[in-house]
CSV table of N, CA and C in Angstrom, one decimal:
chain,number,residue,atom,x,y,z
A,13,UNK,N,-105.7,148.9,-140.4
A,13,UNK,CA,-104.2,148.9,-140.1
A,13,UNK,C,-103.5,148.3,-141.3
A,14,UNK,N,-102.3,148.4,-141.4
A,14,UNK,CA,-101.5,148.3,-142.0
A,14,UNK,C,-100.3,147.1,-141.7
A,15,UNK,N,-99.0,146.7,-142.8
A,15,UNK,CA,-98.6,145.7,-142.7
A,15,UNK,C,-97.0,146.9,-142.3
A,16,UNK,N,-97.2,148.4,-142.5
A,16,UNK,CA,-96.1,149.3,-141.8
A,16,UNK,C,-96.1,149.4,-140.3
A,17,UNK,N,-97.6,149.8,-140.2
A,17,UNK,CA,-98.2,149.9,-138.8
A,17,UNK,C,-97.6,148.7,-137.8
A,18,UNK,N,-98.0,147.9,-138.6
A,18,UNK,CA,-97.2,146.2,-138.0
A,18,UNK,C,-96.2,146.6,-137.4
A,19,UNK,N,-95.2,146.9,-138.7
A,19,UNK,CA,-93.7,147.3,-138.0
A,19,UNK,C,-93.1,148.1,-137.3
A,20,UNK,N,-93.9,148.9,-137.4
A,20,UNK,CA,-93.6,150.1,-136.2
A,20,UNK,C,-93.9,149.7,-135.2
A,21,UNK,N,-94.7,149.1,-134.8
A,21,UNK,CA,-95.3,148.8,-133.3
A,21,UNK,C,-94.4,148.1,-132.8
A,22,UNK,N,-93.5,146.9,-134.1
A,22,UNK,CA,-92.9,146.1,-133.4
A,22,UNK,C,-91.3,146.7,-133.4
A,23,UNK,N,-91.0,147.5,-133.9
A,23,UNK,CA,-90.1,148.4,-133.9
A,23,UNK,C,-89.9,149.4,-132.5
A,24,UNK,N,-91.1,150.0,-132.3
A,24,UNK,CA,-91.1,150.7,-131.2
A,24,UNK,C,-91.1,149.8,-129.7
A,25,UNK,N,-91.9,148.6,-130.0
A,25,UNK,CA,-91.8,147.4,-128.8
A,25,UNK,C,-90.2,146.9,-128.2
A,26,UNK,N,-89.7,147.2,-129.7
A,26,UNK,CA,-88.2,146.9,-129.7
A,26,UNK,C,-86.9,148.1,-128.5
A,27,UNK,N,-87.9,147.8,-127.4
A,27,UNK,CA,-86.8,148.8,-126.5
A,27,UNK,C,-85.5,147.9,-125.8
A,28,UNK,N,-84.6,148.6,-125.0
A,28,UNK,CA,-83.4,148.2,-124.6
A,28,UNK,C,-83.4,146.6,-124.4
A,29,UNK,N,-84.4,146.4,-123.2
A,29,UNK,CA,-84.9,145.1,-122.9
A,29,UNK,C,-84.6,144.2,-123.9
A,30,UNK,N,-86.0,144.4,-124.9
A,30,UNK,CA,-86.4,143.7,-125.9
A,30,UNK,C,-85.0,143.1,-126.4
A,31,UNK,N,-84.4,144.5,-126.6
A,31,UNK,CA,-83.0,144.1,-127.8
A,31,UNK,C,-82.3,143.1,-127.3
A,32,UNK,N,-82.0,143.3,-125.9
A,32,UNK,CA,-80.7,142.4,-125.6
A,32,UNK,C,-81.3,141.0,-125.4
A,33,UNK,N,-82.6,140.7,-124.9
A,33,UNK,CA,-83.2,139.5,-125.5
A,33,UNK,C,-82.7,138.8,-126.0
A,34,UNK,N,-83.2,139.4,-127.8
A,34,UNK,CA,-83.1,139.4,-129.0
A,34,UNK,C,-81.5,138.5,-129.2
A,35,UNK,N,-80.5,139.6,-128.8
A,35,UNK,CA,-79.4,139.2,-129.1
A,35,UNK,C,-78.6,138.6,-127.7
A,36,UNK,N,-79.8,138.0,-126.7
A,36,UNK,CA,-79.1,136.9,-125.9
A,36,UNK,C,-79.4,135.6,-126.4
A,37,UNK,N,-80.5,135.4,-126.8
A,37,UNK,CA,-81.0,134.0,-126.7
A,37,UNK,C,-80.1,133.4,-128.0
A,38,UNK,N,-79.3,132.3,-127.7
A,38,UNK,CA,-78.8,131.4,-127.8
A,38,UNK,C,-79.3,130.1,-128.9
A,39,UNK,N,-80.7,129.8,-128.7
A,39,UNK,CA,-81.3,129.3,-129.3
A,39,UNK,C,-81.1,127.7,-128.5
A,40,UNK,N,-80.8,127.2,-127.3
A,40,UNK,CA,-80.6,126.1,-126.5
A,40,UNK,C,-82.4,125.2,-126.3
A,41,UNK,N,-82.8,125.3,-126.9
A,41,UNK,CA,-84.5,124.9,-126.9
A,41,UNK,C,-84.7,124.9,-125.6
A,42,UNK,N,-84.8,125.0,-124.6
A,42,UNK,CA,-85.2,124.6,-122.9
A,42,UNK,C,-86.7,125.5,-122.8
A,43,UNK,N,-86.4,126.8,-123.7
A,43,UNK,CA,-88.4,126.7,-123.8
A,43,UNK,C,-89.0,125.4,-124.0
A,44,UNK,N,-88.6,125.2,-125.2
A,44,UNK,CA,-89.6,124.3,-125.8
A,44,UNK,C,-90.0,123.2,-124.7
A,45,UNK,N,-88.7,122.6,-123.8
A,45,UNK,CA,-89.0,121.4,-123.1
A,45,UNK,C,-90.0,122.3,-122.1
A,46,UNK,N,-90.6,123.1,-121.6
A,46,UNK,CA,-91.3,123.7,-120.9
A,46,UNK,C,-92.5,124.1,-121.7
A,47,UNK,N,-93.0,124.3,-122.9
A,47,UNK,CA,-94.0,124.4,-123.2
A,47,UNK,C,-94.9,123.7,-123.3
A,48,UNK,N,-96.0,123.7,-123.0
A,48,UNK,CA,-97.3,122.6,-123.4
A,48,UNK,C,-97.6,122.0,-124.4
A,49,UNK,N,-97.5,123.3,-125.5
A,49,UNK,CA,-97.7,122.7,-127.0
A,49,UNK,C,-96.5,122.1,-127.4
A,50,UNK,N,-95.8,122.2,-127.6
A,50,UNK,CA,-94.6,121.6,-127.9
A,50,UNK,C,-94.4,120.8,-127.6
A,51,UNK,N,-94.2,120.4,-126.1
A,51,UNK,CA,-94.4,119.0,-125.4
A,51,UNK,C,-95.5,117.7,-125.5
A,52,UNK,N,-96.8,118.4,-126.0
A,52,UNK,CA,-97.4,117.7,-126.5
A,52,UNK,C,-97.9,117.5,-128.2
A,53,UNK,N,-97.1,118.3,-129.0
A,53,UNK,CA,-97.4,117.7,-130.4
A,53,UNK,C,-95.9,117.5,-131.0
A,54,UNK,N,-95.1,118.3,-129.9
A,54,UNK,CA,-93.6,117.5,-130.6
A,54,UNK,C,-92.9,118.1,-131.9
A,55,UNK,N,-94.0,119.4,-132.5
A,55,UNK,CA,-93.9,119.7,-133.5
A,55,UNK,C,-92.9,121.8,-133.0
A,56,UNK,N,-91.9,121.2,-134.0
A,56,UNK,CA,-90.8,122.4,-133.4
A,56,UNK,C,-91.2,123.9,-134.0
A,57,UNK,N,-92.4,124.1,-134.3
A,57,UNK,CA,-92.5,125.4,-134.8
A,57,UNK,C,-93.4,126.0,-133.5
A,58,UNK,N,-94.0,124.9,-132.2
A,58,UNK,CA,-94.3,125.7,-131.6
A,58,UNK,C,-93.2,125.9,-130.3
A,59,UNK,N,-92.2,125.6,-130.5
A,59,UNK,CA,-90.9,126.1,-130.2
A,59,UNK,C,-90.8,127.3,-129.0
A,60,UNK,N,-91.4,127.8,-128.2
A,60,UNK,CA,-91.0,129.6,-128.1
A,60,UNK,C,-89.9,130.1,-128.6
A,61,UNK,N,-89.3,129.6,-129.0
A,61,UNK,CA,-88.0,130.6,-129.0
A,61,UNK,C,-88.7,131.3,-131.0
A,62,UNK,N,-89.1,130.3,-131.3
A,62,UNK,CA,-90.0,130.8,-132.4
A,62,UNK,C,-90.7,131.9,-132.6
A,63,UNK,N,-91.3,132.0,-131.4
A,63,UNK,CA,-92.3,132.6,-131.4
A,63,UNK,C,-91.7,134.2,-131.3
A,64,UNK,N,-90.6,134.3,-131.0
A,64,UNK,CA,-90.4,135.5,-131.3
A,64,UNK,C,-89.3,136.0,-132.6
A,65,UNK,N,-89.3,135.2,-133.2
A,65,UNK,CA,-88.8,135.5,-135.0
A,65,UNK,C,-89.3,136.6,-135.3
A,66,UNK,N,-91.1,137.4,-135.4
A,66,UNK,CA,-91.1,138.5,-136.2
A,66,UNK,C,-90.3,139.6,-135.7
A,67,UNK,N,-90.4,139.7,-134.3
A,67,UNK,CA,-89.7,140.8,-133.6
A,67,UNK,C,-87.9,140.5,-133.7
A,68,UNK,N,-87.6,139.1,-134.0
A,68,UNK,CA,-86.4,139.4,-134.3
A,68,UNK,C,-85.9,140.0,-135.6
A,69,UNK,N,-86.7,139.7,-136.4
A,69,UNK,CA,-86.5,139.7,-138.0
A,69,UNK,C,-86.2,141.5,-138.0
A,70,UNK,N,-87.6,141.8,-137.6
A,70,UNK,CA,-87.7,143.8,-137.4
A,70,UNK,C,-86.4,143.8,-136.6
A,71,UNK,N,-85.8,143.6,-135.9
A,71,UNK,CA,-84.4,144.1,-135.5
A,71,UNK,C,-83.6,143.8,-136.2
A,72,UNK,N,-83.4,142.8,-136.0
A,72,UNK,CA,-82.0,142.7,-137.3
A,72,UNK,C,-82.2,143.6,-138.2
A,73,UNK,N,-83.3,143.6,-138.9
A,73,UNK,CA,-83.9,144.6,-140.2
A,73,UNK,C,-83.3,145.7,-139.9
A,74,UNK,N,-84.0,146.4,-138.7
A,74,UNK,CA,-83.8,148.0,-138.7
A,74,UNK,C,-83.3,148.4,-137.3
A,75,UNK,N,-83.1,147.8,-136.5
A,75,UNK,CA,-82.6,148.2,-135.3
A,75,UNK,C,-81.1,147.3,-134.7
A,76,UNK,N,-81.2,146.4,-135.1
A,76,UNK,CA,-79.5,146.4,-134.3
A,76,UNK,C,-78.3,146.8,-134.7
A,77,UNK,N,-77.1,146.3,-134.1
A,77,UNK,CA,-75.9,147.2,-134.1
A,77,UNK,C,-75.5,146.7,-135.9
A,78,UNK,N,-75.5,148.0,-136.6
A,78,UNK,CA,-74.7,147.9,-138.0
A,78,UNK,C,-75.9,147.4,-139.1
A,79,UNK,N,-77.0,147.6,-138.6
A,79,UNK,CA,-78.5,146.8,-139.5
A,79,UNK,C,-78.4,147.9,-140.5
A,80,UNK,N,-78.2,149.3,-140.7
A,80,UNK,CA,-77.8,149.8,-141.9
A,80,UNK,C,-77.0,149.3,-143.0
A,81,UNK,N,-76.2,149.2,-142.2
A,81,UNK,CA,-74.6,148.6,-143.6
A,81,UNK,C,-74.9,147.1,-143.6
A,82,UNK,N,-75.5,146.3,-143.0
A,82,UNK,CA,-75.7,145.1,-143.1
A,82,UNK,C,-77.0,145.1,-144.0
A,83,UNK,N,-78.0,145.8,-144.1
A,83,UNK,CA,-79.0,146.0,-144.6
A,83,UNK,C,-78.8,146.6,-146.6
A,84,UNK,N,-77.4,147.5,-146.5
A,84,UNK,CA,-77.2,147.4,-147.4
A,84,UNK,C,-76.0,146.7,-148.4
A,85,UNK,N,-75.8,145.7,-147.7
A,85,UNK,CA,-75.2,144.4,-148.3
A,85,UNK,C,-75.9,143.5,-148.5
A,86,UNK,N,-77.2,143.9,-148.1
A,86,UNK,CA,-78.3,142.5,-148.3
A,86,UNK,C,-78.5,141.3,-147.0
A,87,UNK,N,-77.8,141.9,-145.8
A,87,UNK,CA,-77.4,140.5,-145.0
A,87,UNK,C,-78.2,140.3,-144.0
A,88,UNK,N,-79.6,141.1,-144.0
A,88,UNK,CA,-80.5,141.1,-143.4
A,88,UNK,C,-81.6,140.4,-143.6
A,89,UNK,N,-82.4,140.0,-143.0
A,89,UNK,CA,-83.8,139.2,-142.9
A,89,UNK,C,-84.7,140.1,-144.1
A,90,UNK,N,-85.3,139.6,-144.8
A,90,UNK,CA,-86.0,140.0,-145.6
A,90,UNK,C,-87.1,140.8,-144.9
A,91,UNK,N,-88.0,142.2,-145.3
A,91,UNK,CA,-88.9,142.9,-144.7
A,91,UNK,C,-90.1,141.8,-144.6
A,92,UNK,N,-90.8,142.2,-143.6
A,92,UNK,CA,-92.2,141.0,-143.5
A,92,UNK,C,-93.2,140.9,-144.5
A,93,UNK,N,-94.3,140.6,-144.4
A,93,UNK,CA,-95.0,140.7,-145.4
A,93,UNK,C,-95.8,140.3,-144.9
A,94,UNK,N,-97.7,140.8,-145.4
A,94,UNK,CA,-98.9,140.1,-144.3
A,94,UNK,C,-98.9,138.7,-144.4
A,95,UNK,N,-97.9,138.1,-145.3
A,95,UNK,CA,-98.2,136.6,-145.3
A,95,UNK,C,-97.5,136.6,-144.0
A,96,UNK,N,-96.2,137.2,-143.6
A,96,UNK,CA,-95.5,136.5,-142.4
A,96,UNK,C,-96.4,136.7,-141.0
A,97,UNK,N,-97.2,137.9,-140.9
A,97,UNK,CA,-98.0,138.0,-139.9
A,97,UNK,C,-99.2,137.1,-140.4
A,98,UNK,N,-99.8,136.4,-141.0
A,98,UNK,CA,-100.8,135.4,-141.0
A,98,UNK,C,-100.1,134.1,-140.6
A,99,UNK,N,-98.9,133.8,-141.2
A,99,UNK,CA,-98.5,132.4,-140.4
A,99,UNK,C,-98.4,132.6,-139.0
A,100,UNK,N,-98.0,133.5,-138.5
A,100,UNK,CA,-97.5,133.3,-137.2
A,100,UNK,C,-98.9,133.6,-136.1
A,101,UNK,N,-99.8,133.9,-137.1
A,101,UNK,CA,-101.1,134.3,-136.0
A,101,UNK,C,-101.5,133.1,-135.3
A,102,UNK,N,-101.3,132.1,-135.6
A,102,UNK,CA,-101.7,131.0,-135.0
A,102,UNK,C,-100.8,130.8,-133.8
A,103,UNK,N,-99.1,130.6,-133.8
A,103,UNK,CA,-98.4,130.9,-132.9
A,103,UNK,C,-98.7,131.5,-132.4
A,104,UNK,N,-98.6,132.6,-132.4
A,104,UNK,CA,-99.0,133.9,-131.3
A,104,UNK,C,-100.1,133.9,-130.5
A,105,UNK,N,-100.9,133.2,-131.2
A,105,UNK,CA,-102.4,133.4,-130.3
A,105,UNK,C,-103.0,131.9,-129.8
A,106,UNK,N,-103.2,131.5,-130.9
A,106,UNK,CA,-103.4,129.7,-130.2
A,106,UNK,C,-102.4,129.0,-129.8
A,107,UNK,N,-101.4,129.3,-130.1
A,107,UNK,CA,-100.4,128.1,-129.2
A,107,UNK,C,-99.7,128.7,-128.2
A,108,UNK,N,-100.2,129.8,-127.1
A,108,UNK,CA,-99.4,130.2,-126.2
A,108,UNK,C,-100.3,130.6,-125.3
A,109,UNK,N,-100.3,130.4,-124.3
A,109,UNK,CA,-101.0,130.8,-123.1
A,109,UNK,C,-100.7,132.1,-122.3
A,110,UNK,N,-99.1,132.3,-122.3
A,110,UNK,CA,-98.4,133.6,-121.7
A,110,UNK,C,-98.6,132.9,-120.3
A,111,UNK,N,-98.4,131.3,-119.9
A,111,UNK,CA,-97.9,130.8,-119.1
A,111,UNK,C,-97.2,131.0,-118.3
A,112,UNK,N,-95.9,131.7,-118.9
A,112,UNK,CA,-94.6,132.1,-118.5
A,112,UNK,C,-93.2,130.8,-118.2
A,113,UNK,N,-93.9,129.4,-118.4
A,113,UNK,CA,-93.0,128.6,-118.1
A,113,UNK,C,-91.8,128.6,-118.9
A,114,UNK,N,-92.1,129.0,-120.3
A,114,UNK,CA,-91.3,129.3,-120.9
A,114,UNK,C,-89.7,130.0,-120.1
A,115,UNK,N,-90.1,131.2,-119.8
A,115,UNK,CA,-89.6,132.2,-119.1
A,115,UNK,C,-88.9,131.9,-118.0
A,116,UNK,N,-89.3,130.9,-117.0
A,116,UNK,CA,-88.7,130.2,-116.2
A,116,UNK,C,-87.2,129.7,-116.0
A,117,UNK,N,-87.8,128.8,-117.1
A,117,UNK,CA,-86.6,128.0,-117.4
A,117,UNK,C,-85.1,128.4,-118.8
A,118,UNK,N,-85.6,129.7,-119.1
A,118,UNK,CA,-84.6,130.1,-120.0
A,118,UNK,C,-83.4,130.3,-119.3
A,119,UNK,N,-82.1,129.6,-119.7
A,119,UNK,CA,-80.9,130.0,-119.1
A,119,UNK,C,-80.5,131.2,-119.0
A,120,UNK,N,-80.7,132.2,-119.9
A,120,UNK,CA,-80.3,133.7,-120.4
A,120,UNK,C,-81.2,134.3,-119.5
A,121,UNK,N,-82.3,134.1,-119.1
A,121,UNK,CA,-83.3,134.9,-118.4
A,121,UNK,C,-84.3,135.5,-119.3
A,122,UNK,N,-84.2,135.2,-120.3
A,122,UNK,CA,-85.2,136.2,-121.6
A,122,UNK,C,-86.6,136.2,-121.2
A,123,UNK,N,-87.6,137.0,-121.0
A,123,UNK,CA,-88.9,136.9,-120.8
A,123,UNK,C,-89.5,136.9,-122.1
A,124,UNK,N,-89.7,135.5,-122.6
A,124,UNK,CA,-89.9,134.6,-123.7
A,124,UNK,C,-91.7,135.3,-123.8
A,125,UNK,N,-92.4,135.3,-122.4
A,125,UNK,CA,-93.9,135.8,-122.7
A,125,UNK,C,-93.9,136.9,-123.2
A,126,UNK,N,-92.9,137.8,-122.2
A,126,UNK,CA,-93.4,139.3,-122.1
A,126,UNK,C,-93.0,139.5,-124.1
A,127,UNK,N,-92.0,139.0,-124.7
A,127,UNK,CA,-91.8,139.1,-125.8
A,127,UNK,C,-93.3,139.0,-127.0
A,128,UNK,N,-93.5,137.9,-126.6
A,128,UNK,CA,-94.8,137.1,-127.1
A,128,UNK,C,-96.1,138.3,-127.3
A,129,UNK,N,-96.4,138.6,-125.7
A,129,UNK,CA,-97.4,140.2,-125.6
A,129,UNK,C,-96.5,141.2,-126.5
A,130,UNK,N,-95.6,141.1,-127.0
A,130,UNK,CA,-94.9,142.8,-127.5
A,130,UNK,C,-95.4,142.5,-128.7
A,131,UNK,N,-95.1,141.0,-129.3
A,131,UNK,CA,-95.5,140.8,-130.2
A,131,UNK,C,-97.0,140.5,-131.2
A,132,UNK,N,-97.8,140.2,-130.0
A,132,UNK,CA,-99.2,140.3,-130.6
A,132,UNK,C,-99.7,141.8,-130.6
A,133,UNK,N,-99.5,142.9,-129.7
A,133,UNK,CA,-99.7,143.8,-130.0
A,133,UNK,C,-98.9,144.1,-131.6
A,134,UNK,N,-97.9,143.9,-131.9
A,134,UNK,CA,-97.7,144.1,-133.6
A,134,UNK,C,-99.2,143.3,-134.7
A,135,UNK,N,-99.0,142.0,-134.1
A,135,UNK,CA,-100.3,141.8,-134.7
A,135,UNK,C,-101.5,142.2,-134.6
A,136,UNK,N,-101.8,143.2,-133.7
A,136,UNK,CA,-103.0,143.9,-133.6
A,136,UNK,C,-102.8,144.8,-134.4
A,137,UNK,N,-101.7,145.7,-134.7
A,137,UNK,CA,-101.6,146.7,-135.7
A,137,UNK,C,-101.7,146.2,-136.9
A,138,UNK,N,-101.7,145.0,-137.4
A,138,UNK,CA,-101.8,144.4,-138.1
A,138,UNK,C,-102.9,144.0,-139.2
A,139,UNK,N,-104.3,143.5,-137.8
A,139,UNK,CA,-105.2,143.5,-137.8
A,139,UNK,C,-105.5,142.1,-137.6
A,140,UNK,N,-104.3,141.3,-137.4
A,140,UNK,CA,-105.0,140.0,-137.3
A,140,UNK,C,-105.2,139.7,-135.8
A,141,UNK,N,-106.1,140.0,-135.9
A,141,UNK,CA,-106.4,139.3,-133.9
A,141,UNK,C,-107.6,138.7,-134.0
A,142,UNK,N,-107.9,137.2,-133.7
A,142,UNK,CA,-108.9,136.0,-133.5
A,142,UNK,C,-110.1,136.8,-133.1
A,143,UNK,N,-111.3,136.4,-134.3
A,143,UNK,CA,-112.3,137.1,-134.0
A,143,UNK,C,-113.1,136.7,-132.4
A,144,UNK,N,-112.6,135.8,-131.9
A,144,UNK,CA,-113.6,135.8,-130.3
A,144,UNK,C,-112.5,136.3,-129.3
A,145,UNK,N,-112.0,137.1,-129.9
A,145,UNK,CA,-110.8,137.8,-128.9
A,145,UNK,C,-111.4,139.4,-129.0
């Protein structure tokens, strides 16, 4: 697999749902006060609302409203790179349970897991998935 393959998957993951997600969430942390890891190392990168950055990045990139002309002014998230899917392997796979508590408590209603699953399937195209998985 590939670091394209990546993006397409997370491109095509990127349906109506997905989007408006994407461009509800606010960024008000109330995942975080709901997640396990978070709540217990205190450390903001295991955040959920983090955890769905790659899938935001790929939108803003190539799918939301004006990501063309925004994309050619430069005003877009830079394209990924397998370094960005190696950082976040860890997020995505050890620090998330797909709990859903997250999901719960989001004001907006965002399904913070179901995001999370759209998103490791990208990192399966990817190729990074934990070898006892």
């Amino acid at each position: 697999m590939s670091i394209n393959e990546a993006i397409e998957v997370l491109k095509s993951n990127t349906d109506a749902g997905a989007a408006s997600y994407l461009d509800a969430c606010v960024h008000c942390g109330q995942c975080a006060t709901a997640c396990h890891f978070y709540e217990n190392t205190g450390d903001v990168r295991y955040a959920p609302v983090l955890k769905m950055d790659l899938m935001r990045r790929v939108y803003k990139r190539h799918l939301a409203p004006l990501s063309g002309i925004k994309r050619a002014m430069g005003l877009v998230p830079d394209e990924l790179t397998m370094d960005d899917f190696e950082e976040f392997s860890e997020l995505i796979y050890d620090s998330c349970t797909l709990c859903g508590r997250c999901t719960i408590v989001c004001p907006m209603g965002i399904d913070i897991a179901g995001m999370v699953r759209k998103t490791r399937e990208g990192m399966v195209a990817a190729g990074l998935v934990p070898e006892d998985l």
